[in-house]
Structures are given as C-alpha cells and as structure tokens.
Short mmCIF file of C-alpha atoms in Angstrom, two decimals:
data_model
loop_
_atom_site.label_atom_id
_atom_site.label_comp_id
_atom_site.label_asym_id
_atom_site.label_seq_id
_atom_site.Cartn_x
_atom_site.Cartn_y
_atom_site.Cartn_z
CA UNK A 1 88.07 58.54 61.93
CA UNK A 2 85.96 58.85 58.82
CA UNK A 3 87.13 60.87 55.85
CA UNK A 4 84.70 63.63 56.63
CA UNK A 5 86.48 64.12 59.84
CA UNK A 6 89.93 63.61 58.41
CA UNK A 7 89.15 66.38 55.25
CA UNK A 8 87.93 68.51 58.34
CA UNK A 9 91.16 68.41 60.37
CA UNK A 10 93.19 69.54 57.18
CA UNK A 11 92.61 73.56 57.69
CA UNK A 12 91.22 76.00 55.59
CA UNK A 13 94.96 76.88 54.39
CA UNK A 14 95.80 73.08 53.18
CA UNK A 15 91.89 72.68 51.72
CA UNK A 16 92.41 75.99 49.96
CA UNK A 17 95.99 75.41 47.91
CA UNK A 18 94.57 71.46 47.55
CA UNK A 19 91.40 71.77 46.29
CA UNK A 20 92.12 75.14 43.98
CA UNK A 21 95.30 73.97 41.33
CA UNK A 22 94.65 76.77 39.04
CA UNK A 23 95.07 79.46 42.58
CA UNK A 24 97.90 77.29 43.66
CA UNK A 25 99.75 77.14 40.59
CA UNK A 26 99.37 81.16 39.78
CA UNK A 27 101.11 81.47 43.83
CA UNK A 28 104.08 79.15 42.63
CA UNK A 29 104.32 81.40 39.32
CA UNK A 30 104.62 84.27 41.58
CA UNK A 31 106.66 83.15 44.36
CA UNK A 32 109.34 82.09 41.29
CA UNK A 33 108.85 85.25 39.59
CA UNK A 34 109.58 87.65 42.90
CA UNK A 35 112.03 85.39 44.19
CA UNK A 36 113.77 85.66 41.50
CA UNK A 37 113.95 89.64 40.66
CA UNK A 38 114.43 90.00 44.67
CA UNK A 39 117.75 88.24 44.19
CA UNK A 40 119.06 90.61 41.56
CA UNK A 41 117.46 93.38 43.05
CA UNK A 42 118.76 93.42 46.51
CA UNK A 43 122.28 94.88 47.47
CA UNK A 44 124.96 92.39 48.31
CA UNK A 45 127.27 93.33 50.99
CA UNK A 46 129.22 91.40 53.28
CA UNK A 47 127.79 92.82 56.69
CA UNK A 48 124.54 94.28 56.59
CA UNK A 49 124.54 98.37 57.79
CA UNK A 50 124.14 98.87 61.31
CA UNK A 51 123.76 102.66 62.53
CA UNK A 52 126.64 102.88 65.12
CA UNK A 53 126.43 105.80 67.44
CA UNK A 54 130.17 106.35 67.86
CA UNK A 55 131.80 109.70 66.55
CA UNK A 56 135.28 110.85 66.06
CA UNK A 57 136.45 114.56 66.52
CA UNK A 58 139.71 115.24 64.58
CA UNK A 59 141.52 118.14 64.67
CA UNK A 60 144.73 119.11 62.74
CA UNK A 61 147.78 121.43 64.50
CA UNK A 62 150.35 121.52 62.39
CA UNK A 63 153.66 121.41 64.49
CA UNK A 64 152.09 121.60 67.91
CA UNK A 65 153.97 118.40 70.17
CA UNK A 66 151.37 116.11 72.00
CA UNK A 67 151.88 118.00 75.02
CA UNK A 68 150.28 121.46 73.53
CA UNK A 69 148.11 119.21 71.46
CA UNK A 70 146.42 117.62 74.89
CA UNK A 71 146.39 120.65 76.57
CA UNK A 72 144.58 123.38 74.33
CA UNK A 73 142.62 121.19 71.86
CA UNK A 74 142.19 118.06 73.51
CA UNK A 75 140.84 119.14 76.65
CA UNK A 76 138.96 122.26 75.43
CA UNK A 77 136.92 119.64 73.12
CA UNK A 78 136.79 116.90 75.93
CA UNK A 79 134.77 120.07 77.73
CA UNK A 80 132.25 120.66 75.79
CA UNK A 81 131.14 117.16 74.40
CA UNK A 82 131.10 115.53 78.15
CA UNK A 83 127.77 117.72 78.97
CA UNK A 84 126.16 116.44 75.97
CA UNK A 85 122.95 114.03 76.81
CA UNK A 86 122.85 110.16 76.57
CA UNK A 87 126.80 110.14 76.27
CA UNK A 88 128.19 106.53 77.34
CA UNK A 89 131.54 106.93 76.46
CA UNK A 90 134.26 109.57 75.71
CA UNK A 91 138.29 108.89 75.06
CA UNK A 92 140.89 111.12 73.50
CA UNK A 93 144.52 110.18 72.23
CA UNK A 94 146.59 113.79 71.48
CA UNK A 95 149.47 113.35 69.55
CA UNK A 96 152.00 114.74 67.34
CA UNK A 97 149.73 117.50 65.16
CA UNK A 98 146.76 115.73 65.62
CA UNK A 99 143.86 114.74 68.18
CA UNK A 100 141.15 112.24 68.33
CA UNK A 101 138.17 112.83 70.44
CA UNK A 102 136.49 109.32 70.17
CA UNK A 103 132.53 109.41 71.31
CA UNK A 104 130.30 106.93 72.01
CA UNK A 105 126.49 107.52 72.60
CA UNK A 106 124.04 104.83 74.50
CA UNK A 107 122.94 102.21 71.67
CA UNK A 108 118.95 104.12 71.99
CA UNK A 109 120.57 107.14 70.87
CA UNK A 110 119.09 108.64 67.59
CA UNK A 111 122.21 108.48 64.82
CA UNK A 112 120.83 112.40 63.52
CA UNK A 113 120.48 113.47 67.04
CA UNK A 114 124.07 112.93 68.11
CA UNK A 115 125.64 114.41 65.20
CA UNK A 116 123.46 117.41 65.54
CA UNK A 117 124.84 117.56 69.10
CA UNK A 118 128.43 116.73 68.52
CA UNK A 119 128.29 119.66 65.80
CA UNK A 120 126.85 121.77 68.41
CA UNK A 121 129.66 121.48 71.15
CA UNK A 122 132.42 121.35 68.69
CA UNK A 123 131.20 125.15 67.58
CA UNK A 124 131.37 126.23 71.01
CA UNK A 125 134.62 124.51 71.53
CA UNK A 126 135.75 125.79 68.22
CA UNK A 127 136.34 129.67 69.37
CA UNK A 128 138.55 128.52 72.31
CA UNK A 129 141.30 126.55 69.99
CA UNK A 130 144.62 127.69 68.61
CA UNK A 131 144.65 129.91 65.90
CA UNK A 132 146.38 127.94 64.20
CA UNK A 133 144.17 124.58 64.27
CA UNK A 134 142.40 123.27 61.75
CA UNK A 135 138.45 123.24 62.17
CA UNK A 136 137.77 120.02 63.52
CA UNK A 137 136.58 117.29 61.05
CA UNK A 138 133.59 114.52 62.88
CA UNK A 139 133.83 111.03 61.25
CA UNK A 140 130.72 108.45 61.58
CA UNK A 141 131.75 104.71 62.70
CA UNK A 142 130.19 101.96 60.24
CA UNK A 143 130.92 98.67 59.64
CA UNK A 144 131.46 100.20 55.94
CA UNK A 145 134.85 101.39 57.22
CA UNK A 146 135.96 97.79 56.24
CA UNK A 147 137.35 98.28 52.76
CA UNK A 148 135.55 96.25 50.28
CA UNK A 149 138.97 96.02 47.63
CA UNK A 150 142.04 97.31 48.02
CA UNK A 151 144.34 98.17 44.22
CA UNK A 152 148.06 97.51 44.64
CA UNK A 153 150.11 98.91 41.75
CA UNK A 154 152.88 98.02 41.09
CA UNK A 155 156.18 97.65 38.78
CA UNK A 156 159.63 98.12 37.92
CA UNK A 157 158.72 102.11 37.85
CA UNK A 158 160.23 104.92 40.24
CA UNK A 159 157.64 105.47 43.18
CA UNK A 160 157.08 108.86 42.05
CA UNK A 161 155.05 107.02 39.18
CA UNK A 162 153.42 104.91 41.08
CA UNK A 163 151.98 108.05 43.36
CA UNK A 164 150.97 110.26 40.46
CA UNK A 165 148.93 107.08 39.05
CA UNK A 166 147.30 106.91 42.59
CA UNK A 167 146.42 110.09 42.59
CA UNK A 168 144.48 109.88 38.92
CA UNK A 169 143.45 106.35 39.49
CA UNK A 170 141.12 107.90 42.95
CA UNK A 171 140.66 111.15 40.78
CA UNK A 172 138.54 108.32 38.85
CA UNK A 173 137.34 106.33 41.62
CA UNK A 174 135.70 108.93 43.24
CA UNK A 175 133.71 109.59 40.99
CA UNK A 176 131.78 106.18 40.82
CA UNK A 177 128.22 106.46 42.69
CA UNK A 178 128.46 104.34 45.38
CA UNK A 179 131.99 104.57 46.53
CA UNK A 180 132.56 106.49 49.42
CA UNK A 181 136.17 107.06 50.17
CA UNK A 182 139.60 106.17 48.68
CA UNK A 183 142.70 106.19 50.79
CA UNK A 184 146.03 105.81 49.29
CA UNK A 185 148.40 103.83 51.39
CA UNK A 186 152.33 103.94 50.43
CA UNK A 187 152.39 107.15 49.03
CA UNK A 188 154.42 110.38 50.07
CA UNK A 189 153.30 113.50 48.95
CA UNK A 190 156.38 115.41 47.32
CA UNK A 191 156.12 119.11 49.21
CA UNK A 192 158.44 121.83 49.74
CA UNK A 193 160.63 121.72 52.88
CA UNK A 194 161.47 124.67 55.00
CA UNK A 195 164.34 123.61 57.25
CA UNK A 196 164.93 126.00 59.35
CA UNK A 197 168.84 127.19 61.00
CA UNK A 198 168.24 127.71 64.89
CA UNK A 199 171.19 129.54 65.27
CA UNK A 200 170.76 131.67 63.14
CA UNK A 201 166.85 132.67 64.03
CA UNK A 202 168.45 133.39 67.69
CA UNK A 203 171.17 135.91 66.39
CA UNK A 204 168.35 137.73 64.89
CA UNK A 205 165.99 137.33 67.74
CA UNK A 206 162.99 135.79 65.47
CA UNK A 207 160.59 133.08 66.82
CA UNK A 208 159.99 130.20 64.53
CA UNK A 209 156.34 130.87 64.30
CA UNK A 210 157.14 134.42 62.64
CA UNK A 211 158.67 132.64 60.17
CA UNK A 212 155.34 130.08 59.97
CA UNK A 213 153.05 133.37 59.59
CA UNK A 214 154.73 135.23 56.78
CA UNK A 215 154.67 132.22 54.72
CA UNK A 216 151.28 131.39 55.38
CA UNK A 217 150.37 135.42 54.51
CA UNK A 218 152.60 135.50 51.24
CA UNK A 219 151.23 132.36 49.76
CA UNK A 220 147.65 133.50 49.14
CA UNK A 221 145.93 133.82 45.49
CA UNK A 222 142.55 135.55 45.82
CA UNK A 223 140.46 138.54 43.96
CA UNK A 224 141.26 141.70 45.18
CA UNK A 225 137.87 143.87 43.44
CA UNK A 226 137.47 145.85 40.16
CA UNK A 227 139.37 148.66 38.78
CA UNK A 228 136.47 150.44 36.87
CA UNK A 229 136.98 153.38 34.25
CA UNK A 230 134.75 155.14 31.67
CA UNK A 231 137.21 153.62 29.15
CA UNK A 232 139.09 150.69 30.99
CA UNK A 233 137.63 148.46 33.65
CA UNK A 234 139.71 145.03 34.71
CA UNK A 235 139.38 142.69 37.80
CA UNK A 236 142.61 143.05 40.46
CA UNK A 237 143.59 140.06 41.73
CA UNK A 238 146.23 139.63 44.88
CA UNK A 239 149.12 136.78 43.82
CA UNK A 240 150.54 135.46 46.10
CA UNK A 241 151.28 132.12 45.27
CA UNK A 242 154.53 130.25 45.25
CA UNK A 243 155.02 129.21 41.78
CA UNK A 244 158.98 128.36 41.97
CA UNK A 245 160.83 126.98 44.80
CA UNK A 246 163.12 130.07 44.25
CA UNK A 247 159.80 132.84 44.94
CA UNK A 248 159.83 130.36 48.70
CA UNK A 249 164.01 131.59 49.14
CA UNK A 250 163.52 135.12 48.34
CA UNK A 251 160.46 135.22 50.47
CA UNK A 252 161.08 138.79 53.08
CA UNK A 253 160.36 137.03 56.50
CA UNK A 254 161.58 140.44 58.40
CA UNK A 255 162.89 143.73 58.42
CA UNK A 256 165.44 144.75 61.00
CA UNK A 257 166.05 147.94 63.32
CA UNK A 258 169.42 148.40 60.74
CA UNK A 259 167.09 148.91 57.40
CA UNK A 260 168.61 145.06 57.28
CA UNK A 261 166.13 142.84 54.73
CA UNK A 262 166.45 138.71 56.25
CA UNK A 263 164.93 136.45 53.26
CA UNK A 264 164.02 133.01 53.86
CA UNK A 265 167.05 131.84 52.34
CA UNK A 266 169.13 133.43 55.34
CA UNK A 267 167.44 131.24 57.82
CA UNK A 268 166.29 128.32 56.32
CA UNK A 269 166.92 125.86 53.87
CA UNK A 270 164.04 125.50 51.47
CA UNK A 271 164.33 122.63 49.12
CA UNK A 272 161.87 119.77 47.33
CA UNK A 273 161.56 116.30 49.79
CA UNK A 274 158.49 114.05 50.65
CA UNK A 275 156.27 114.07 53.97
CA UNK A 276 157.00 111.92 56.49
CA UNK A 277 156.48 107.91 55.61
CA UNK A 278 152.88 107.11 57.68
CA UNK A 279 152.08 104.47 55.86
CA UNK A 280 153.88 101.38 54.15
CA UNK A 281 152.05 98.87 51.53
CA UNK A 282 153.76 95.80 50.06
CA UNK A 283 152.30 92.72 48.34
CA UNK A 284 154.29 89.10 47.80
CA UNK A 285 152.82 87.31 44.37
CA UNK A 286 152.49 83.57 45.53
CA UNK A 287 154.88 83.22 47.93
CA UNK A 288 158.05 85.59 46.07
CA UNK A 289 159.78 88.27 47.88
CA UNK A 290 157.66 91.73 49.07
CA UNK A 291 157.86 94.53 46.88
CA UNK A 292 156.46 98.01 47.40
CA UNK A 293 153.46 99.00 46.19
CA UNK A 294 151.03 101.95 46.68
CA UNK A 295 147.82 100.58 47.29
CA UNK A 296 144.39 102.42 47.08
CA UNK A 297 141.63 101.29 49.68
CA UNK A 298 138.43 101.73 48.98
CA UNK A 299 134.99 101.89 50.99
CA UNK A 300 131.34 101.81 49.66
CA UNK A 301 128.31 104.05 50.78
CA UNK A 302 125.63 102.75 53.21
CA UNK A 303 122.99 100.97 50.88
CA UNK A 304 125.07 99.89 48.26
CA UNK A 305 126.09 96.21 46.16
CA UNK A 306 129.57 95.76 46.85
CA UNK A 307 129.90 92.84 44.19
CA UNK A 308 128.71 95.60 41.65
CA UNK A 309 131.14 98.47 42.95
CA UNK A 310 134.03 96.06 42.86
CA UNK A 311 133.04 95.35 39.34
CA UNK A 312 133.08 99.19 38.36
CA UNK A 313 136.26 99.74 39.75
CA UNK A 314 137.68 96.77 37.75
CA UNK A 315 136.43 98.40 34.84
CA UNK A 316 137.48 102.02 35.57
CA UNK A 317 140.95 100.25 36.33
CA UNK A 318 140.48 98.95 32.86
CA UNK A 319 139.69 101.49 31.12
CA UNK A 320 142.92 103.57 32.30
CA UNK A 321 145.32 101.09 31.86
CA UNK A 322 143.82 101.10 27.79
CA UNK A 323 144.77 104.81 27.63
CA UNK A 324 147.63 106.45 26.36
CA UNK A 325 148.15 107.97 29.91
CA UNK A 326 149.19 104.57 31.79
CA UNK A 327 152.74 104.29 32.42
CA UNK A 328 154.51 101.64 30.50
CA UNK A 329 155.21 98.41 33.21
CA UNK A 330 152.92 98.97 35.80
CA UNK A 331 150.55 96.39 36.81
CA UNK A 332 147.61 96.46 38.69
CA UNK A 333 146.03 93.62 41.22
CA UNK A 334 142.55 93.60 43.37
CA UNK A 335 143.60 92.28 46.51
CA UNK A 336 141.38 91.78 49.50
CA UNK A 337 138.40 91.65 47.71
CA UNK A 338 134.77 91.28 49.77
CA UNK A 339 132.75 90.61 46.51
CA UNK A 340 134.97 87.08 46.23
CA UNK A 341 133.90 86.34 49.79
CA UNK A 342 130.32 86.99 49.03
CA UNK A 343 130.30 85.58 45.29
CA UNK A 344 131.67 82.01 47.63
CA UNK A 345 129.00 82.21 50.13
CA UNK A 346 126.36 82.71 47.51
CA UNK A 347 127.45 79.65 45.48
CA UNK A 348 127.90 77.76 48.91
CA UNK A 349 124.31 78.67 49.53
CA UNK A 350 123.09 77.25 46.10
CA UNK A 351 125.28 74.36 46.18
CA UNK A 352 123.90 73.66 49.71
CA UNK A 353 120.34 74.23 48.45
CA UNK A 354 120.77 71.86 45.51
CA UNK A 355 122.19 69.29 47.35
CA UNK A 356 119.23 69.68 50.47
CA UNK A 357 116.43 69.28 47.31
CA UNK A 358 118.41 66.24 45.76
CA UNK A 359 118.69 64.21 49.57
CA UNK A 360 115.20 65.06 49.91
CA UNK A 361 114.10 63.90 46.76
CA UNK A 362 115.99 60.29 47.57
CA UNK A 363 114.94 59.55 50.81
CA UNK A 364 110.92 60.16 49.79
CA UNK A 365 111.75 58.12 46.21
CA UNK A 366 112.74 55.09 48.53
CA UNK A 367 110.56 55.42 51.49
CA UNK A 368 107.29 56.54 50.16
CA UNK A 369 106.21 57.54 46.27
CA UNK A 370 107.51 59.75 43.19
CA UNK A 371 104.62 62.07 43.53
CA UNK A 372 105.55 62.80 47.36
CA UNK A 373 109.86 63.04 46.42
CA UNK A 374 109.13 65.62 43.58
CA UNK A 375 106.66 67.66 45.33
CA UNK A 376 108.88 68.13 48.59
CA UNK A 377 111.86 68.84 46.24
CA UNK A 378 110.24 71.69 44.60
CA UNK A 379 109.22 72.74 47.92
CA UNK A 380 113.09 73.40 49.09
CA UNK A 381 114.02 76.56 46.44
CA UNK A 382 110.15 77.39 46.65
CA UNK A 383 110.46 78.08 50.22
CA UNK A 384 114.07 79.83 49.67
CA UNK A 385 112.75 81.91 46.70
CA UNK A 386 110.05 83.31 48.76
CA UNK A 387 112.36 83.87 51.57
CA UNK A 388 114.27 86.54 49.14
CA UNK A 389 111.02 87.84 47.70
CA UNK A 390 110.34 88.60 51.65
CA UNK A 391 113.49 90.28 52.36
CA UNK A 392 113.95 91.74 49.23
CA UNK A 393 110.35 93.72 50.11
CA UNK A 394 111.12 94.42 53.66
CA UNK A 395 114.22 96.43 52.26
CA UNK A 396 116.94 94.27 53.75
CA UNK A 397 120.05 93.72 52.05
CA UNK A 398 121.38 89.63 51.34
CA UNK A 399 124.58 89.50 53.46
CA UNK A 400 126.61 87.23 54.94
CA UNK A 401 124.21 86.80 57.98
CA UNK A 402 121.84 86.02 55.64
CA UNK A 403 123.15 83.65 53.68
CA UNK A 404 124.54 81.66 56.99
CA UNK A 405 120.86 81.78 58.28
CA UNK A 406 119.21 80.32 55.12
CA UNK A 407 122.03 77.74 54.78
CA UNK A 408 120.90 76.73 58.58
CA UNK A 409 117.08 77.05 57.62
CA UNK A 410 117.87 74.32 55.33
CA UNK A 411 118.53 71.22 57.52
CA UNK A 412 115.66 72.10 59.25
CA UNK A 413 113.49 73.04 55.91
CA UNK A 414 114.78 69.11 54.61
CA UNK A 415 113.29 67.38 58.29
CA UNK A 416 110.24 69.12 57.86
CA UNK A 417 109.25 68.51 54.11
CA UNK A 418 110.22 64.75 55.00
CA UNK A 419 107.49 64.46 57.87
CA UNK A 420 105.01 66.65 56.25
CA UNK A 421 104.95 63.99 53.49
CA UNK A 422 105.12 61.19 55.39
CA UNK A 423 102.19 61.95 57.09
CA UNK A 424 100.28 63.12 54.06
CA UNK A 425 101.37 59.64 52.76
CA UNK A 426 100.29 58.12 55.77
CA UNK A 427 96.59 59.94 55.88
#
C-alpha cells in the first residue's frame, strides 16, 4: 500500500485533529476547561432522581380503632381512587387512628397527571368521611425518601432537653434551601392528658365523644369582628384557648336536667404526660453500650448536591452549638451520612483513573515509544473530562451509577488506547 493510500484510509476526523495542532490543541483546552467546571457544577447525589408514580393517601382519625378506621375511611377512599385511569396497583393498611391508601400508577403514567387525579378522587371521597377525620394528606414516592444524614444528640441531659433542642435544631434545618423534610425520631411530644372515669360518664349518661366535642369547641382563639364607636372602636376577639392545665379541669362539659354543672374535673383526670413512644433511636460509640438519643433525619429536594446539604447542616449544627442557647453536655454526631459514601466513590473513581493512565503509560513505554505512552495517557482523563462536560450539559446529575459506569468505561478505555497506538505505531 503506498502512503497515498495509507494517508487516504486515515478519515477526515484523524486527518483533521493530525494535520491542524493549533485546532487540536484549542479542543484539548476546552475539553479540560468544561470538564472541569462540569464536575463542580453538577449535583452529587447518591441515586440519581427517578419520577416514581406511586402515591400515598393518609388520613388522620384520632381515636377511631382499625375496625371504624377500615370501614368509613379506608374503603370510602379505596372507592373513589380504583376508577381512576392507568391505575396498576392499589393497597390499604387501616389502623389504629390512621390509614394508608398506597397507589401505584403504570410506569407510562405522567407524574402531574396522577396527582391531579389522586387530588381529584380524594375531594369526592373527602365529603363522605367522618367528621372528625383529618383531610387526607397525598405523599410522592422518591428514591429521595432515603435520608441523606441522620443527627443523633446526645448526653448526660434529661430527654426533655434533648427534644426541645430537636425541635430548634429542625426549626433551623428547615430552613436550608434544598432540604426537604426533617423527622425527629426518639422524641415524645409532652401534651395534656384527658383520662377519662367510665363509671362515672355512665352515671351521668354522657358519651365519650361529648366530652371530645366541648373540648375541641372551648379551645379555639380566633377574631370575633370590630366594635366600632364615634369615640371608641376596638377589635373583639373570641379566647378560647387553654392557657393552664387548671382552665382544661374547670372546663363545663354539661349541664344536667337538676341545674347540676359536671366540669371536666368530675369525669376525667387531666394532667401533663407524653404521647405514646412510636419511635425509639439509640447510637453505640465504637462498640460501648446503647444510649438514647433523639435523632433528626433528614431528606434533600429532587435536584439537589447532597455532599453540599450535608455540609450546611454541619455548619448550621455548628453554629448552634456556638450559641449561648445550646445546653451545656450535649453532643452532637452525623451518622449515616450519603455524602461519605459518595466523597469514597469519587476518590475511588480518581484513584482508579490515575492508576488506568499510569498502566497505560508503562505498557506503551516498554512495548512501543515515549511519544505513543504519553499521548495515550493524556488520552485517559481527556476522555473522562469530556465525559462530565457531556453529562454535565445534558443536565444529569454524577451519582453513584455514574461513577460505577465510568470506573467500568475505564478497562475498556485502557484496551483501546493500547491498540489504537499500536497500530498507529505499526502504520
């Protein structure tokens, strides 16, 4: 074959970077340049966001048992969202207070279109519930669900502390952009507790949910108009509100046939306790004994870095435990934190990239020329810089999916610059 032939049977692509340095050199500059800013541009996460057409309807019935629970809430919301279109799937647990309507839509389903429709059927369900049920609350599934850090605080405090330090510590979290949701876990609310004497409701012949209603009605704080005058005018306001555990016991619950006033205090026994324990978090430090904690989960928003929102909340963490309002002896810890796994997988990427461009760089150093070992090693984080420039414009995020797939890319990237050499060399 004569060189004319062989300079032929290069391509227009290989005669165009070979022939033109100054061209070449400017596409290097650039494919450095975006590689680079598309790295510490795009949003780290561990699992890229996936729309997930799965729903959950929750409703609220405070004291209803699982068998009222099934029967008028369940069921009259099972109804309605079984005639909705492109349904795949539809399950329901009732249970003490509470049911879950889970839904799940055929994967082709638009994400905006089922809520839309859920929203719809849960109206028309709405007007056939209790009374006394809450309006029913519809969660979206996502793989952001995962927490991406969970805060354990802890010390040699009462728990009370602990809670009230939850409860200002999410006060603060909430407010970062980015975070989605904190849920405390290992806290109990401290309420009021109405503990109510059967026997003595059924000498006076009044139903526990009389009881329920009056202090439902008594407790309310609202406006209640004007009072206008030519020389006085001043806003009327209804108060209601409970301000002492006493205002609960003196409550007027009824009126008997006898002129007969019956207070709370004559059928109940109203007194300060904590809600039920639902939860229970405890952390071991290297292998000691457990220890309760209350810990604080938090998820991120859709779209988000979740190296850089685990790096906020470290410093809003911070920035508390500096002020004069942080108890003296509690500690904080992150624990379960995603941005560690990602920060590993990253450096296992580089280390894996590094290592690639150094066994390519041997084995051409040995078996052919300099020229041909440095020019296929530059190749390797060339080629993996413009993958991130490429991603990085397409608007996808570098997860761990990513990283696992460029880590694979590699071997093959490392057989590939070895033969393209070798039959350059060879030519």
């Amino acid at each position: 074959m004569s060189s004319q032939d062989s300079q032929r049977s290069t391509g227009p692509v290989f005669d165009f970077f070979f022939l033109r340095p100054v061209p070449t050199a400017i596409w290097i500059f650039l494919l450095l340049v975006f590689g680079i800013l598309g790295y510490r541009s795009m949003v780290k996460e561990s699992l890229p966001d996936l729309e997930i057409p799965e729903f959950s309807v929750l409703t609220t019935w405070e004291g209803a048992t699982p068998f009222m629970v099934e029967k008028e809430v369940t069921q009259e919301l099972e109804r309605e969202l079984r005639s909705m279109p492109g349904l795949k799937r539809l399950y329901s647990s009732s249970m003490y207070s509470r049911s879950i309507v889970a839904v799940t839509f055929e994967a082709d389903q638009d994400l905006d279109q089922c809520m839309r429709r859920i929203q719809q059927q849960v109206t028309l369900a709405q007007g056939e519930l209790p009374s006394g049920a809450e309006r029913p609350e519809i969660q979206v599934s996502s793989v952001n669900d995962i927490p991406i850090v969970s805060i354990a605080l802890s010390g040699d405090v009462d728990i009370s502390v602990l809670e009230e330090l939850s409860r200002e510590v999410k006060q603060r979290l909430d407010r970062v952009a980015g975070i989605r949701r904190v849920l405390v876990r290992g806290s109990r609310t401290e309420v009021v507790q109405v503990r109510l004497n059967p026997q003595q409701l059924a000498s006076l012949a009044l139903p526990p949910t009389l009881i329920r209603e009056q202090i439902r009605s008594h407790g309310i704080d609202a406006p209640w108009g004007t009072f206008a005058h030519p020389d006085l005018e001043f806003t009327l306001r209804l108060d209601g509100a409970y301000n002492e555990v006493e205002d609960l016991r003196q409550l007027v619950v009824a009126r008997l046939d006898n002129g007969h006033v019956v207070r709370l205090e004559d059928v109940a026994r109203v007194e300060f306790g904590h809600l039920r324990e639902t939860t229970r978090a405890a952390l071991s430090r290297e292998g000691s004994d457990f220890e309760p904690v209350v810990a604080l989960e938090v998820t991120k928003a859709p779209g988000h870095d979740t190296i850089a929102l685990v790096e906020q909340a470290r410093r809003v963490l911070e920035e508390h435990q500096d002020s004069p309002f942080w108890p003296q002896g509690v500690e904080w810890r992150l624990v379960g934190s995603q941005a560690e796994a990602i920060t590993t997988e990253l450096d296992r990427g580089f280390t894996n990239g590094w290592q690639s461009m150094l066994a390519v760089f041997a084995i051409l150093f040995v078996l052919l020329t300099w020229r041909e070992a440095v020019v296929a090693a530059i190749s390797v984080p060339l080629t993996l810089l413009g993958s991130m420039a490429t991603l990085w414009a397409l608007g996808y995020t570098f997860n761990l999916l990513t990283i696992v797939g460029m880590i694979l890319a590699l071997g093959l990237l490392v057989d590939d610059f070895i033969l393209i050499m070798e039959g350059m060399h060879e030519g």
